[in-house]
mmCIF file with all atom_site columns, C-alpha atoms in Angstrom:
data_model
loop_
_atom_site.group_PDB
_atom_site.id
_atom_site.type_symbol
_atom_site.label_atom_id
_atom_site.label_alt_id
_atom_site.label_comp_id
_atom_site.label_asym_id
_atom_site.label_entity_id
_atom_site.label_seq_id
_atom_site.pdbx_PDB_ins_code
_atom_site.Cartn_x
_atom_site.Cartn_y
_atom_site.Cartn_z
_atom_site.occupancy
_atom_site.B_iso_or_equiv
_atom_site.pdbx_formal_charge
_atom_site.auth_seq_id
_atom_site.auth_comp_id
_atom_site.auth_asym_id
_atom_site.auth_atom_id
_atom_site.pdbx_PDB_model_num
ATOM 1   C CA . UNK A 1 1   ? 73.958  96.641  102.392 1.00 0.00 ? 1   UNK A CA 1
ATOM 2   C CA . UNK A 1 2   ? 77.493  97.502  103.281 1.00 0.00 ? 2   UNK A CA 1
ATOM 3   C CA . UNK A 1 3   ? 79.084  96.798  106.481 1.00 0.00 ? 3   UNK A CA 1
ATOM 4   C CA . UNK A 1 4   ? 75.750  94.754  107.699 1.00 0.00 ? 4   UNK A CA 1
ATOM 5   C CA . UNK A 1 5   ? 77.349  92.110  109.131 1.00 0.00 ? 5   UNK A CA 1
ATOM 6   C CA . UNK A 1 6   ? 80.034  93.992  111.235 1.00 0.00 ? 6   UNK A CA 1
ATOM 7   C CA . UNK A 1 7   ? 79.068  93.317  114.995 1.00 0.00 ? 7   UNK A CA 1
ATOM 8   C CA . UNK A 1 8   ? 81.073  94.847  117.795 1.00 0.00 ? 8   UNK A CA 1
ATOM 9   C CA . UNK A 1 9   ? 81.123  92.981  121.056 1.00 0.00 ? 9   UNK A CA 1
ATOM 10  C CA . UNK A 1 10  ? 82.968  94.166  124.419 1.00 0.00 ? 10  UNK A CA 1
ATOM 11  C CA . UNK A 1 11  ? 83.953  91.393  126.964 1.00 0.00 ? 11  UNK A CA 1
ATOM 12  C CA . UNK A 1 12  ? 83.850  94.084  130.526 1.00 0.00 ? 12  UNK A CA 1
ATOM 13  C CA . UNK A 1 13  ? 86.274  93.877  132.818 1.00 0.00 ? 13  UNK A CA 1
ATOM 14  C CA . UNK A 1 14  ? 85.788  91.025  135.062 1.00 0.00 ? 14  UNK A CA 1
ATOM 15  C CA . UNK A 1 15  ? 82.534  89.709  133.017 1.00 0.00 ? 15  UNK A CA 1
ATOM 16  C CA . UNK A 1 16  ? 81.586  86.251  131.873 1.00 0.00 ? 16  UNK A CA 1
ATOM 17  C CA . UNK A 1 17  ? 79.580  87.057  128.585 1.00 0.00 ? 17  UNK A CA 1
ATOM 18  C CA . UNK A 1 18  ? 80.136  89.601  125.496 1.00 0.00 ? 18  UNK A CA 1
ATOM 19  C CA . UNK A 1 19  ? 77.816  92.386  125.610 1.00 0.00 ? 19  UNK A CA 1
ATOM 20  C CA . UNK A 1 20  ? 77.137  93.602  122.083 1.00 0.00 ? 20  UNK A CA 1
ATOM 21  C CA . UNK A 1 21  ? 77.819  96.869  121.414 1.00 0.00 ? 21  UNK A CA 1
ATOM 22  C CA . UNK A 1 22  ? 75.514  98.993  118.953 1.00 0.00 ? 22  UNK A CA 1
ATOM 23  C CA . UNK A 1 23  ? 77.327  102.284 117.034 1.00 0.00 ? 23  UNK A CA 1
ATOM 24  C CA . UNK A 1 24  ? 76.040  105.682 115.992 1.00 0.00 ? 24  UNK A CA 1
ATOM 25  C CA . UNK A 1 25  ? 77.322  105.010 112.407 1.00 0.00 ? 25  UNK A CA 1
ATOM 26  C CA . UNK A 1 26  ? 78.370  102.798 110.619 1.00 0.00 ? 26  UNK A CA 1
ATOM 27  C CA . UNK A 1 27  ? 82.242  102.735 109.726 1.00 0.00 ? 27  UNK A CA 1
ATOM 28  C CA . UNK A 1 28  ? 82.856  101.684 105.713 1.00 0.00 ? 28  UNK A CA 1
ATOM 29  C CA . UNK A 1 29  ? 84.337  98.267  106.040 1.00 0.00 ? 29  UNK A CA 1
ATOM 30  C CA . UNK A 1 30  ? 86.184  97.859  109.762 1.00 0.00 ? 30  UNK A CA 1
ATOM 31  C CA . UNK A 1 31  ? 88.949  96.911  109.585 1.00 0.00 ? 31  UNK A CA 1
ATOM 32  C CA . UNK A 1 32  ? 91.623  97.402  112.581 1.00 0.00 ? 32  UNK A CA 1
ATOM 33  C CA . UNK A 1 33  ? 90.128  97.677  115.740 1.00 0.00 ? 33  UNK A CA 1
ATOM 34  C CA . UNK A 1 34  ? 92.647  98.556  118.540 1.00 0.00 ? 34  UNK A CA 1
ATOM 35  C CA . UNK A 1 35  ? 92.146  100.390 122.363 1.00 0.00 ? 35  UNK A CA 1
ATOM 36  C CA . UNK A 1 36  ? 94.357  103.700 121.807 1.00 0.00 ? 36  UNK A CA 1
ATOM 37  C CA . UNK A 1 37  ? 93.749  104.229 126.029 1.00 0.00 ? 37  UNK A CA 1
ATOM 38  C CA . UNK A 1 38  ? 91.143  106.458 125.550 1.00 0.00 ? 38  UNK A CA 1
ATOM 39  C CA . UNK A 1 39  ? 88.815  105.384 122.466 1.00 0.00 ? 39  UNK A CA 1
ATOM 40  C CA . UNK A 1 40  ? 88.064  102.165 120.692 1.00 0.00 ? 40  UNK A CA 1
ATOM 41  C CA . UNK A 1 41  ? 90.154  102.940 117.212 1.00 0.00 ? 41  UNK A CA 1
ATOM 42  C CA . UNK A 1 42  ? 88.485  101.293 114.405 1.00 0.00 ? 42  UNK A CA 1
ATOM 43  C CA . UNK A 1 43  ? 90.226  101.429 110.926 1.00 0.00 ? 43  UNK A CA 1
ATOM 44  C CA . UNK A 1 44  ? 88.402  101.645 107.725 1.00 0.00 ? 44  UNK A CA 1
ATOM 45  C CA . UNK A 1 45  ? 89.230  98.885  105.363 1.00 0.00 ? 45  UNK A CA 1
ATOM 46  C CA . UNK A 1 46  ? 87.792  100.849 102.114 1.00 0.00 ? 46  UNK A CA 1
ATOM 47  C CA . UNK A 1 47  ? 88.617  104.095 100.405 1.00 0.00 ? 47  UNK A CA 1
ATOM 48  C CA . UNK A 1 48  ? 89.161  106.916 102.052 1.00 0.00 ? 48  UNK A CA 1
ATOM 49  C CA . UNK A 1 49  ? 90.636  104.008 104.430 1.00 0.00 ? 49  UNK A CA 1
ATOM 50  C CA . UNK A 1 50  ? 89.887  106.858 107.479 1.00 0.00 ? 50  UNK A CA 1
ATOM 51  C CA . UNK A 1 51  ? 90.195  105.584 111.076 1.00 0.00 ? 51  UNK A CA 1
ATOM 52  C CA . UNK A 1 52  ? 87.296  106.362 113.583 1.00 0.00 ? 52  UNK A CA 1
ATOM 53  C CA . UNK A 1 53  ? 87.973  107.046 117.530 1.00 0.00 ? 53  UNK A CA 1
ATOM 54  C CA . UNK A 1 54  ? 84.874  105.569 119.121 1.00 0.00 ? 54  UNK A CA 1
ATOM 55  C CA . UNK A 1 55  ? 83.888  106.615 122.608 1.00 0.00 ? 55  UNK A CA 1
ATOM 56  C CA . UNK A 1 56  ? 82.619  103.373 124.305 1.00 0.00 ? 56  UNK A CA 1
ATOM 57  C CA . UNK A 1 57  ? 79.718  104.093 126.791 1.00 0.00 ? 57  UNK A CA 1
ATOM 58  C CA . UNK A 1 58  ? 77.696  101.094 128.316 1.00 0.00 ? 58  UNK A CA 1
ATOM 59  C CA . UNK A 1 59  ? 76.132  99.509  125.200 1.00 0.00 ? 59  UNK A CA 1
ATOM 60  C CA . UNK A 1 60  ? 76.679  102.559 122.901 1.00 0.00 ? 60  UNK A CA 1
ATOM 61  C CA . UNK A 1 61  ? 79.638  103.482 120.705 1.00 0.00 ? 61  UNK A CA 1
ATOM 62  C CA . UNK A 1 62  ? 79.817  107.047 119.863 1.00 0.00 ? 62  UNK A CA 1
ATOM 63  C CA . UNK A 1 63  ? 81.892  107.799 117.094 1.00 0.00 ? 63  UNK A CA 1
ATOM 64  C CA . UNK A 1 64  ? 84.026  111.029 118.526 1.00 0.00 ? 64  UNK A CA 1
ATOM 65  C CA . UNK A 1 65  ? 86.576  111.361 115.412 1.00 0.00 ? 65  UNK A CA 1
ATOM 66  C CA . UNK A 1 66  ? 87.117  110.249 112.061 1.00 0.00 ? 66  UNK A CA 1
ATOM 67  C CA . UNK A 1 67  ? 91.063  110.805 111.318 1.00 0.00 ? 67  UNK A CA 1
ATOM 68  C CA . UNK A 1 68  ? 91.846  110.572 107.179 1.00 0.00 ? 68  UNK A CA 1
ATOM 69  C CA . UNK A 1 69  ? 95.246  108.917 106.553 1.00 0.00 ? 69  UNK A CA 1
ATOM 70  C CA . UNK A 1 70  ? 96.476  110.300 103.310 1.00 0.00 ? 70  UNK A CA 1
ATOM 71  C CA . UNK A 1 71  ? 98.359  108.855 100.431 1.00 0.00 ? 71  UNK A CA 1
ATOM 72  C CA . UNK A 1 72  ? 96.835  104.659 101.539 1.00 0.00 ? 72  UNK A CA 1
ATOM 73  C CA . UNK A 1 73  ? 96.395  103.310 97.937  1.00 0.00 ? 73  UNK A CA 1
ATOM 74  C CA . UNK A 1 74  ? 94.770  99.657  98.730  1.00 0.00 ? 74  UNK A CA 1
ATOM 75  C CA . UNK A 1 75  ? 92.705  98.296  101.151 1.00 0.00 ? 75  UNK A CA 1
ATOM 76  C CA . UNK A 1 76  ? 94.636  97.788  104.325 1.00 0.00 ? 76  UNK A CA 1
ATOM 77  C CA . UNK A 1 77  ? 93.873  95.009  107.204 1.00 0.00 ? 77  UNK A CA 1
ATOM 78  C CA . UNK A 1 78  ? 96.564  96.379  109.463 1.00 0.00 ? 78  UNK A CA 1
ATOM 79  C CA . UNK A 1 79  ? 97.685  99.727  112.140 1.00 0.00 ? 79  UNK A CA 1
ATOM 80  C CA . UNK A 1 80  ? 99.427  100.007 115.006 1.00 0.00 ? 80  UNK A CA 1
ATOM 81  C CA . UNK A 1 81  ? 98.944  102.723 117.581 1.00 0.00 ? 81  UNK A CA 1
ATOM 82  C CA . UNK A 1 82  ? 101.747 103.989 119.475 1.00 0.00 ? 82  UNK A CA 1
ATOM 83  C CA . UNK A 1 83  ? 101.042 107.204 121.661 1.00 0.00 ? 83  UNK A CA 1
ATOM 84  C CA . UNK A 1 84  ? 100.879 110.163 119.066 1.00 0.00 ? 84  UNK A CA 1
ATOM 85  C CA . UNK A 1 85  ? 101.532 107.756 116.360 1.00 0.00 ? 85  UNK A CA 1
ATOM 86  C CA . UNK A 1 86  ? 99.636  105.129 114.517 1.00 0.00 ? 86  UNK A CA 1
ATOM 87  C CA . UNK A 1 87  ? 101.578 102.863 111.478 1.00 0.00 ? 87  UNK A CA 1
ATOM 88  C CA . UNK A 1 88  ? 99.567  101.904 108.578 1.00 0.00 ? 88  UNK A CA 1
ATOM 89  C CA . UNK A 1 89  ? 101.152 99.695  105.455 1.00 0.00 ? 89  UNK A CA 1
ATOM 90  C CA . UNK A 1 90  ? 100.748 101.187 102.365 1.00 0.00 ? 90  UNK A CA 1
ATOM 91  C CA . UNK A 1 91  ? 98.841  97.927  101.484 1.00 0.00 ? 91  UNK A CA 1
ATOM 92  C CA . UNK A 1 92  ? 98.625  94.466  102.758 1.00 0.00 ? 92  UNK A CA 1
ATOM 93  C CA . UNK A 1 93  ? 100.171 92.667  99.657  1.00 0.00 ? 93  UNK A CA 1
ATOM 94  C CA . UNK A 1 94  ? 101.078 93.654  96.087  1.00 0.00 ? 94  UNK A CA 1
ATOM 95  C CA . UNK A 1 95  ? 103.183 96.674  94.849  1.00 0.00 ? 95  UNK A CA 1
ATOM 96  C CA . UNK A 1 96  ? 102.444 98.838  97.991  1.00 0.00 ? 96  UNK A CA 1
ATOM 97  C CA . UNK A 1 97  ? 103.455 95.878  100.969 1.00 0.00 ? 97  UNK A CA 1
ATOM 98  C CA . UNK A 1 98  ? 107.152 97.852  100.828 1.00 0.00 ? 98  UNK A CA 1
ATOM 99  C CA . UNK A 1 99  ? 106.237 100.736 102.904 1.00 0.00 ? 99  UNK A CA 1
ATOM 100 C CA . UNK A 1 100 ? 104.598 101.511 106.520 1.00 0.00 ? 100 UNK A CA 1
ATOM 101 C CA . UNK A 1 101 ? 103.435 105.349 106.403 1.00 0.00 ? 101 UNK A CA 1
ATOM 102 C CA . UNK A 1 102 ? 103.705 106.609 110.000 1.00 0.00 ? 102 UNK A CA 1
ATOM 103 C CA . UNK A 1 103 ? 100.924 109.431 111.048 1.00 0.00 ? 103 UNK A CA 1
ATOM 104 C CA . UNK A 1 104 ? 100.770 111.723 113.445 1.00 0.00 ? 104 UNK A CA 1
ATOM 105 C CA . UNK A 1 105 ? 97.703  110.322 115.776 1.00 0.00 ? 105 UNK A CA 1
ATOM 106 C CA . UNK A 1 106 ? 94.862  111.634 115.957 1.00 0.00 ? 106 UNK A CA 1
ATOM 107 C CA . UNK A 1 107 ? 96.011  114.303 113.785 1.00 0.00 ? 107 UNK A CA 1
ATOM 108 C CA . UNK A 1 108 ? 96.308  112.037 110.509 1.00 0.00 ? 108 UNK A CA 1
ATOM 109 C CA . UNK A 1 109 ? 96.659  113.836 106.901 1.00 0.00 ? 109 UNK A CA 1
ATOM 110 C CA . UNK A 1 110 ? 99.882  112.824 105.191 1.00 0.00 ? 110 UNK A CA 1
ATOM 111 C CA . UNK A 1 111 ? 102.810 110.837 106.406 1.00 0.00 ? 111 UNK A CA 1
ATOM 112 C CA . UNK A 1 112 ? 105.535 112.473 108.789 1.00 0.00 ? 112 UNK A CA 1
ATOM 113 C CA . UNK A 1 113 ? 107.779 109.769 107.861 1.00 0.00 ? 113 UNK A CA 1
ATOM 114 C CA . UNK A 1 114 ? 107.472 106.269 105.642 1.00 0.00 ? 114 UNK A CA 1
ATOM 115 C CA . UNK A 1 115 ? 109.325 103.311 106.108 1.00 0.00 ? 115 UNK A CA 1
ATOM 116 C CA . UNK A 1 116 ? 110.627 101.071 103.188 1.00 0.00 ? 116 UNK A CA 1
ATOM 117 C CA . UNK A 1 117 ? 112.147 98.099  102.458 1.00 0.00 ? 117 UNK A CA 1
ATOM 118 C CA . UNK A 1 118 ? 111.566 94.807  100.528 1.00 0.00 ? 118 UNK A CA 1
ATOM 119 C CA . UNK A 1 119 ? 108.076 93.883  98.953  1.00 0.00 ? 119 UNK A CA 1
ATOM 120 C CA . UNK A 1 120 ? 106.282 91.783  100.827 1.00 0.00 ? 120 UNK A CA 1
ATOM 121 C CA . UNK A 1 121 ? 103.684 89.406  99.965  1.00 0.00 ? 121 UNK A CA 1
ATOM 122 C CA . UNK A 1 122 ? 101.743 89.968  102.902 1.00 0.00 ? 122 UNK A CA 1
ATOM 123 C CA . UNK A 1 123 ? 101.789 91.971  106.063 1.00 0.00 ? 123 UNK A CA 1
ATOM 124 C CA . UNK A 1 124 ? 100.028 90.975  109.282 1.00 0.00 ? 124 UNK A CA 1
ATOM 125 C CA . UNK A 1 125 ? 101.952 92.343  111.689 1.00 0.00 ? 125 UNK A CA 1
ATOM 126 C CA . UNK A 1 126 ? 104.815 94.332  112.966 1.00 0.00 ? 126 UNK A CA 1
ATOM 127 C CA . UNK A 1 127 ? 107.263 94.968  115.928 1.00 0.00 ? 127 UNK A CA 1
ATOM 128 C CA . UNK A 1 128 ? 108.942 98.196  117.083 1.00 0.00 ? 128 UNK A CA 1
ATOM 129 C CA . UNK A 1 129 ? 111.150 97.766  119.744 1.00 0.00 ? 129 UNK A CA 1
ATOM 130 C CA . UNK A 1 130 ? 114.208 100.075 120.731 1.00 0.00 ? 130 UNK A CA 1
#
């Protein structure tokens, strides 16, 4: 079955052992999975490529929101959430590594803006700074 062997484990604050956390649905492929300060964001790795905002609660993970990035074209490993904004390549690698779509977070839908450049073979990860 799909997505079987994704596991989600939370090391708590102060704790000595992972405590495995079990989710209300399951999420496509996970890909991302980043703390946006108020939900676990976990990206989806296959089409529609949508991110999910999961509300952590003891051993439960709620899934709150599913946000649907449009325009993503290939499976993407990467995002990076900044306040109302999250980053997503285009693709990891190929004909779609030369541009970073920036969405409005949590909002999602199309771009408001998208970043180009050179084609890249890969990308893994990305600074901002000012």
């Amino acid at each position: 079955k799909k997505n079987d062997a994704f596991v989600l484990f939370e090391l708590p604050r102060g704790g000595k052992k992972f405590v495995r956390i079990s989710l209300d649905k399951k999420v496509g492929s996970p890909g991302q999975v980043q703390w946006d300060g108020r939900y676990l964001a976990i990206a989806d790795a296959d089409a529609p490529y949508d991110v999910y905002q999961v509300k952590l609660s003891g051993r439960t993970g709620t899934v709150v929101n599913t946000i649907a990035l449009d325009g993503l074209r290939k499976p993407v490993e990467s995002s990076w959430i900044a306040g109302s904004t999250i980053f997503v390549p285009f693709s990891a690698h190929g004909s779609g590594a030369n541009a970073i779509g920036i969405f409005n977070y949590p909002g999602g839908g199309k771009p408001i803006r998208i970043l180009t450049g050179k084609e890249y073979t890969g990308i893994s990860a990305v600074a901002f700074s000012r």
